mmCIF file of C-alpha atoms in Angstrom:
data_model
loop_
_atom_site.group_PDB
_atom_site.id
_atom_site.type_symbol
_atom_site.label_atom_id
_atom_site.label_comp_id
_atom_site.label_asym_id
_atom_site.label_seq_id
_atom_site.Cartn_x
_atom_site.Cartn_y
_atom_site.Cartn_z
ATOM 1 C CA MET Z 117 75.939 116.346 106.249
ATOM 2 C CA ASN Z 118 79.033 116.217 108.405
ATOM 3 C CA GLU Z 119 82.065 115.159 106.358
ATOM 4 C CA GLN Z 120 83.748 113.904 109.534
ATOM 5 C CA ASN Z 121 81.440 110.892 109.300
ATOM 6 C CA LEU Z 122 82.809 110.063 105.840
ATOM 7 C CA SER Z 123 85.866 107.905 105.386
ATOM 8 C CA ILE Z 124 87.684 106.321 102.471
ATOM 9 C CA LYS Z 125 89.543 103.030 102.379
ATOM 10 C CA TRP Z 126 91.833 102.134 99.490
ATOM 11 C CA ALA Z 127 91.046 98.552 98.614
ATOM 12 C CA THR Z 128 93.265 95.496 98.756
ATOM 13 C CA HIS Z 129 92.629 92.209 96.965
ATOM 14 C CA GLY Z 130 90.710 91.098 100.069
ATOM 15 C CA ASP Z 131 88.067 93.729 99.286
ATOM 16 C CA ALA Z 132 87.305 92.362 95.809
ATOM 17 C CA LYS Z 133 84.053 90.615 96.757
ATOM 18 C CA LEU Z 134 82.733 93.740 98.474
ATOM 19 C CA ILE Z 135 83.640 95.809 95.406
ATOM 20 C CA CYS Z 136 81.763 93.336 93.189
ATOM 21 C CA ASP Z 137 78.711 93.520 95.425
ATOM 22 C CA LEU Z 138 78.734 97.314 95.722
ATOM 23 C CA GLY Z 139 79.473 97.767 92.033
ATOM 24 C CA ALA Z 140 76.569 95.645 90.857
ATOM 25 C CA ARG Z 141 74.141 97.056 93.427
ATOM 26 C CA PHE Z 142 75.002 100.709 92.815
ATOM 27 C CA PHE Z 143 75.074 100.303 89.017
ATOM 28 C CA ILE Z 144 71.608 98.737 88.983
ATOM 29 C CA GLU Z 145 70.291 101.385 91.400
ATOM 30 C CA ALA Z 146 71.600 104.117 89.107
ATOM 31 C CA TYR Z 147 70.209 102.784 85.840
ATOM 32 C CA HIS Z 148 67.257 100.460 86.522
ATOM 33 C CA GLU Z 149 64.759 103.111 85.408
ATOM 34 C CA GLU Z 150 66.480 103.733 82.046
ATOM 35 C CA LYS Z 151 67.920 100.357 81.051
ATOM 36 C CA ALA Z 152 66.551 96.856 80.534
ATOM 37 C CA MET Z 153 67.267 94.643 83.539
ATOM 38 C CA ASP Z 154 68.688 91.898 81.277
ATOM 39 C CA ASP Z 155 71.276 94.361 79.953
ATOM 40 C CA LEU Z 156 72.117 95.593 83.448
ATOM 41 C CA LEU Z 157 72.633 92.053 84.710
ATOM 42 C CA LEU Z 158 74.735 91.106 81.674
ATOM 43 C CA TYR Z 159 76.929 94.166 82.219
ATOM 44 C CA CYS Z 160 77.335 93.372 85.925
ATOM 45 C CA GLN Z 161 78.271 89.742 85.211
ATOM 46 C CA LYS Z 162 81.158 90.963 83.036
ATOM 47 C CA ALA Z 163 82.205 94.097 84.933
ATOM 48 C CA PHE Z 164 82.203 92.802 88.499
ATOM 49 C CA VAL Z 165 84.192 89.573 88.483
ATOM 50 C CA GLN Z 166 85.975 89.001 91.772
ATOM 51 C CA ALA Z 167 89.035 87.298 90.254
ATOM 52 C CA ASP Z 168 89.478 90.151 87.751
ATOM 53 C CA ILE Z 169 89.279 92.777 90.474
ATOM 54 C CA GLU Z 170 91.752 90.850 92.634
ATOM 55 C CA ALA Z 171 94.163 90.635 89.689
ATOM 56 C CA ASP Z 172 93.763 94.339 88.821
ATOM 57 C CA ILE Z 173 94.637 95.311 92.388
ATOM 58 C CA LYS Z 174 97.519 92.847 92.705
ATOM 59 C CA GLU Z 175 99.045 93.897 89.366
ATOM 60 C CA GLY Z 176 98.510 97.618 90.015
ATOM 61 C CA LYS Z 177 96.298 98.016 86.943
ATOM 62 C CA ALA Z 178 93.470 99.587 88.914
ATOM 63 C CA PHE Z 179 92.958 101.365 92.202
ATOM 64 C CA TYR Z 180 89.686 100.987 94.085
ATOM 65 C CA ALA Z 181 88.445 102.854 97.122
ATOM 66 C CA ILE Z 182 85.366 102.288 99.243
ATOM 67 C CA CYS Z 183 83.582 105.175 100.913
ATOM 68 C CA LYS Z 184 81.798 104.799 104.233
ATOM 69 C CA LEU Z 185 79.337 107.063 105.970
ATOM 70 C CA ASP Z 186 79.071 106.214 109.663
ATOM 71 C CA GLU Z 187 80.670 102.819 108.907
ATOM 72 C CA ARG Z 188 78.086 101.992 106.186
ATOM 73 C CA ASP Z 189 79.356 101.374 102.645
ATOM 74 C CA CYS Z 190 77.939 104.224 100.587
ATOM 75 C CA GLY Z 191 80.111 104.574 97.480
ATOM 76 C CA TYR Z 192 83.200 103.495 95.624
ATOM 77 C CA ILE Z 193 85.619 104.527 92.906
ATOM 78 C CA LYS Z 194 87.817 102.766 90.401
ATOM 79 C CA LEU Z 195 90.836 104.467 88.858
ATOM 80 C CA ARG Z 196 93.178 103.165 86.197
ATOM 81 C CA SER Z 197 96.280 104.511 84.519
ATOM 82 C CA ASP Z 198 96.773 101.925 81.769
ATOM 83 C CA ARG Z 199 94.336 103.233 79.141
ATOM 84 C CA THR Z 200 94.391 106.189 76.824
ATOM 85 C CA LEU Z 201 92.333 107.809 74.090
ATOM 86 C CA GLU Z 202 93.406 109.930 71.120
ATOM 87 C CA SER Z 203 91.453 112.892 72.468
ATOM 88 C CA LEU Z 204 93.502 113.012 75.677
ATOM 89 C CA PRO Z 205 96.230 115.612 76.103
ATOM 90 C CA LYS Z 206 99.847 114.454 76.089
ATOM 91 C CA LEU Z 207 100.087 114.499 79.876
ATOM 92 C CA GLN Z 208 100.275 111.886 82.636
ATOM 93 C CA CYS Z 209 96.620 110.822 82.605
ATOM 94 C CA ILE Z 210 94.505 108.759 84.965
ATOM 95 C CA GLU Z 211 91.020 107.489 84.203
ATOM 96 C CA LEU Z 212 88.154 107.541 86.644
ATOM 97 C CA GLU Z 213 86.474 104.424 85.323
ATOM 98 C CA ARG Z 214 83.791 104.233 87.994
ATOM 99 C CA ILE Z 215 82.374 106.500 90.652
ATOM 100 C CA TYR Z 216 79.128 105.352 92.221
ATOM 101 C CA VAL Z 217 77.153 106.309 95.277
ATOM 102 C CA GLY Z 218 74.324 104.174 96.653
ATOM 103 C CA ARG Z 219 70.910 105.633 95.908
ATOM 104 C CA ASP Z 220 70.131 106.053 99.632
ATOM 105 C CA TYR Z 221 73.113 108.405 99.859
ATOM 106 C CA TRP Z 222 72.410 110.645 96.884
ATOM 107 C CA ARG Z 223 72.321 114.324 97.803
ATOM 108 C CA HIS Z 224 74.679 113.804 100.756
ATOM 109 C CA HIS Z 225 77.691 115.320 98.902
ATOM 110 C CA ILE Z 226 79.422 111.953 98.807
ATOM 111 C CA GLY Z 227 80.174 112.322 95.095
ATOM 112 C CA LYS Z 228 82.131 115.505 95.788
ATOM 113 C CA PHE Z 229 83.954 113.820 98.679
ATOM 114 C CA LEU Z 230 84.914 110.928 96.368
ATOM 115 C CA MET Z 231 85.963 113.272 93.543
ATOM 116 C CA ASP Z 232 88.134 115.257 95.944
ATOM 117 C CA GLU Z 233 89.795 111.961 96.945
ATOM 118 C CA VAL Z 234 90.348 111.083 93.274
ATOM 119 C CA VAL Z 235 92.016 114.431 92.576
ATOM 120 C CA SER Z 236 94.148 114.117 95.708
ATOM 121 C CA PHE Z 237 95.220 110.596 94.701
ATOM 122 C CA GLY Z 238 96.061 111.810 91.206
ATOM 123 C CA ARG Z 239 98.163 114.692 92.440
ATOM 124 C CA LYS Z 240 100.008 112.568 95.018
ATOM 125 C CA ASN Z 241 100.867 110.080 92.275
ATOM 126 C CA ASN Z 242 102.074 112.701 89.792
ATOM 127 C CA PHE Z 243 99.145 112.555 87.384
ATOM 128 C CA GLU Z 244 98.368 115.781 85.573
ATOM 129 C CA TYR Z 245 95.039 115.013 83.947
ATOM 130 C CA LEU Z 246 91.904 113.141 84.993
ATOM 131 C CA TRP Z 247 89.468 111.776 82.427
ATOM 132 C CA LEU Z 248 86.278 109.730 82.404
ATOM 133 C CA GLY Z 249 83.423 108.579 80.228
ATOM 134 C CA VAL Z 250 79.816 109.442 81.081
ATOM 135 C CA TRP Z 251 76.587 108.486 79.332
ATOM 136 C CA GLN Z 252 75.364 111.499 77.395
ATOM 137 C CA LEU Z 253 71.827 111.030 78.752
ATOM 138 C CA ASN Z 254 72.910 110.898 82.407
ATOM 139 C CA HIS Z 255 72.010 114.515 83.066
ATOM 140 C CA ARG Z 256 72.557 114.298 86.830
ATOM 141 C CA ALA Z 257 76.120 113.025 86.407
ATOM 142 C CA ASN Z 258 76.889 115.451 83.593
ATOM 143 C CA ALA Z 259 75.788 118.395 85.766
ATOM 144 C CA PHE Z 260 77.957 117.111 88.634
ATOM 145 C CA TYR Z 261 81.045 116.850 86.413
ATOM 146 C CA LYS Z 262 80.445 120.264 84.824
ATOM 147 C CA ASN Z 263 80.117 121.803 88.295
ATOM 148 C CA TYR Z 264 83.409 120.183 89.247
ATOM 149 C CA GLY Z 265 85.140 121.772 86.242
ATOM 150 C CA PHE Z 266 85.281 118.922 83.723
ATOM 151 C CA GLU Z 267 85.041 119.749 80.025
ATOM 152 C CA ILE Z 268 83.934 117.617 77.100
ATOM 153 C CA ILE Z 269 86.999 116.509 75.138
ATOM 154 C CA GLY Z 270 85.479 113.783 72.957
ATOM 155 C CA THR Z 271 83.015 110.941 72.675
ATOM 156 C CA LYS Z 272 83.150 107.165 72.808
ATOM 157 C CA LYS Z 273 80.863 104.137 72.714
ATOM 158 C CA PHE Z 274 79.949 102.221 75.862
ATOM 159 C CA TYR Z 275 77.966 98.996 76.112
ATOM 160 C CA VAL Z 276 75.538 98.077 78.847
ATOM 161 C CA GLY Z 277 74.803 94.463 78.033
ATOM 162 C CA THR Z 278 73.783 94.503 74.383
ATOM 163 C CA GLU Z 279 72.803 98.184 74.326
ATOM 164 C CA GLU Z 280 75.229 100.631 72.704
ATOM 165 C CA ASN Z 281 75.419 104.034 74.380
ATOM 166 C CA ASP Z 282 77.096 107.290 73.425
ATOM 167 C CA ASP Z 283 79.377 108.631 76.134
ATOM 168 C CA TYR Z 284 81.046 111.976 76.502
ATOM 169 C CA VAL Z 285 84.717 111.849 77.352
ATOM 170 C CA LEU Z 286 85.336 114.502 79.975
ATOM 171 C CA GLY Z 287 88.623 115.776 81.314
ATOM 172 C CA ILE Z 288 90.126 118.135 83.840
ATOM 173 C CA ARG Z 289 93.669 119.190 84.597
ATOM 174 C CA ILE Z 290 94.596 118.264 88.164
#
């Protein structure tokens, strides 16, 4: 794949509806084989609320970016700097709350492109440490993060609808 065809756009509040649509679609694509559809839909109803995303962007609580391949929306990220965990080092930390690539674009190296953008954003904004939560049974994602250099620094609970999941907390110095 030619990375010159990939582009990233940092979102404004006007992109909130698109982020909601991409978020729900990509989340369901990623987990529909492992999770009950009722739980996926319940999660999406709470996680992808346009007014909440608009407020997060306006208040600077979260940073979203949309990735395009040949002008087609293929992935997105959500970063936030307002949360912490006890297992995090005492550094300027930023959380990668969401990184998703549409199923049609898996194996096109878009995840690496997005992660490189995340690290670049973190460095430009004086963050020293990047952390995220990932479902322990998401072997594809766990392999991607390990390849990128992340290490397990803890665990946490994560709910998809009514289902409780065990997540690894991963981190990397940037």
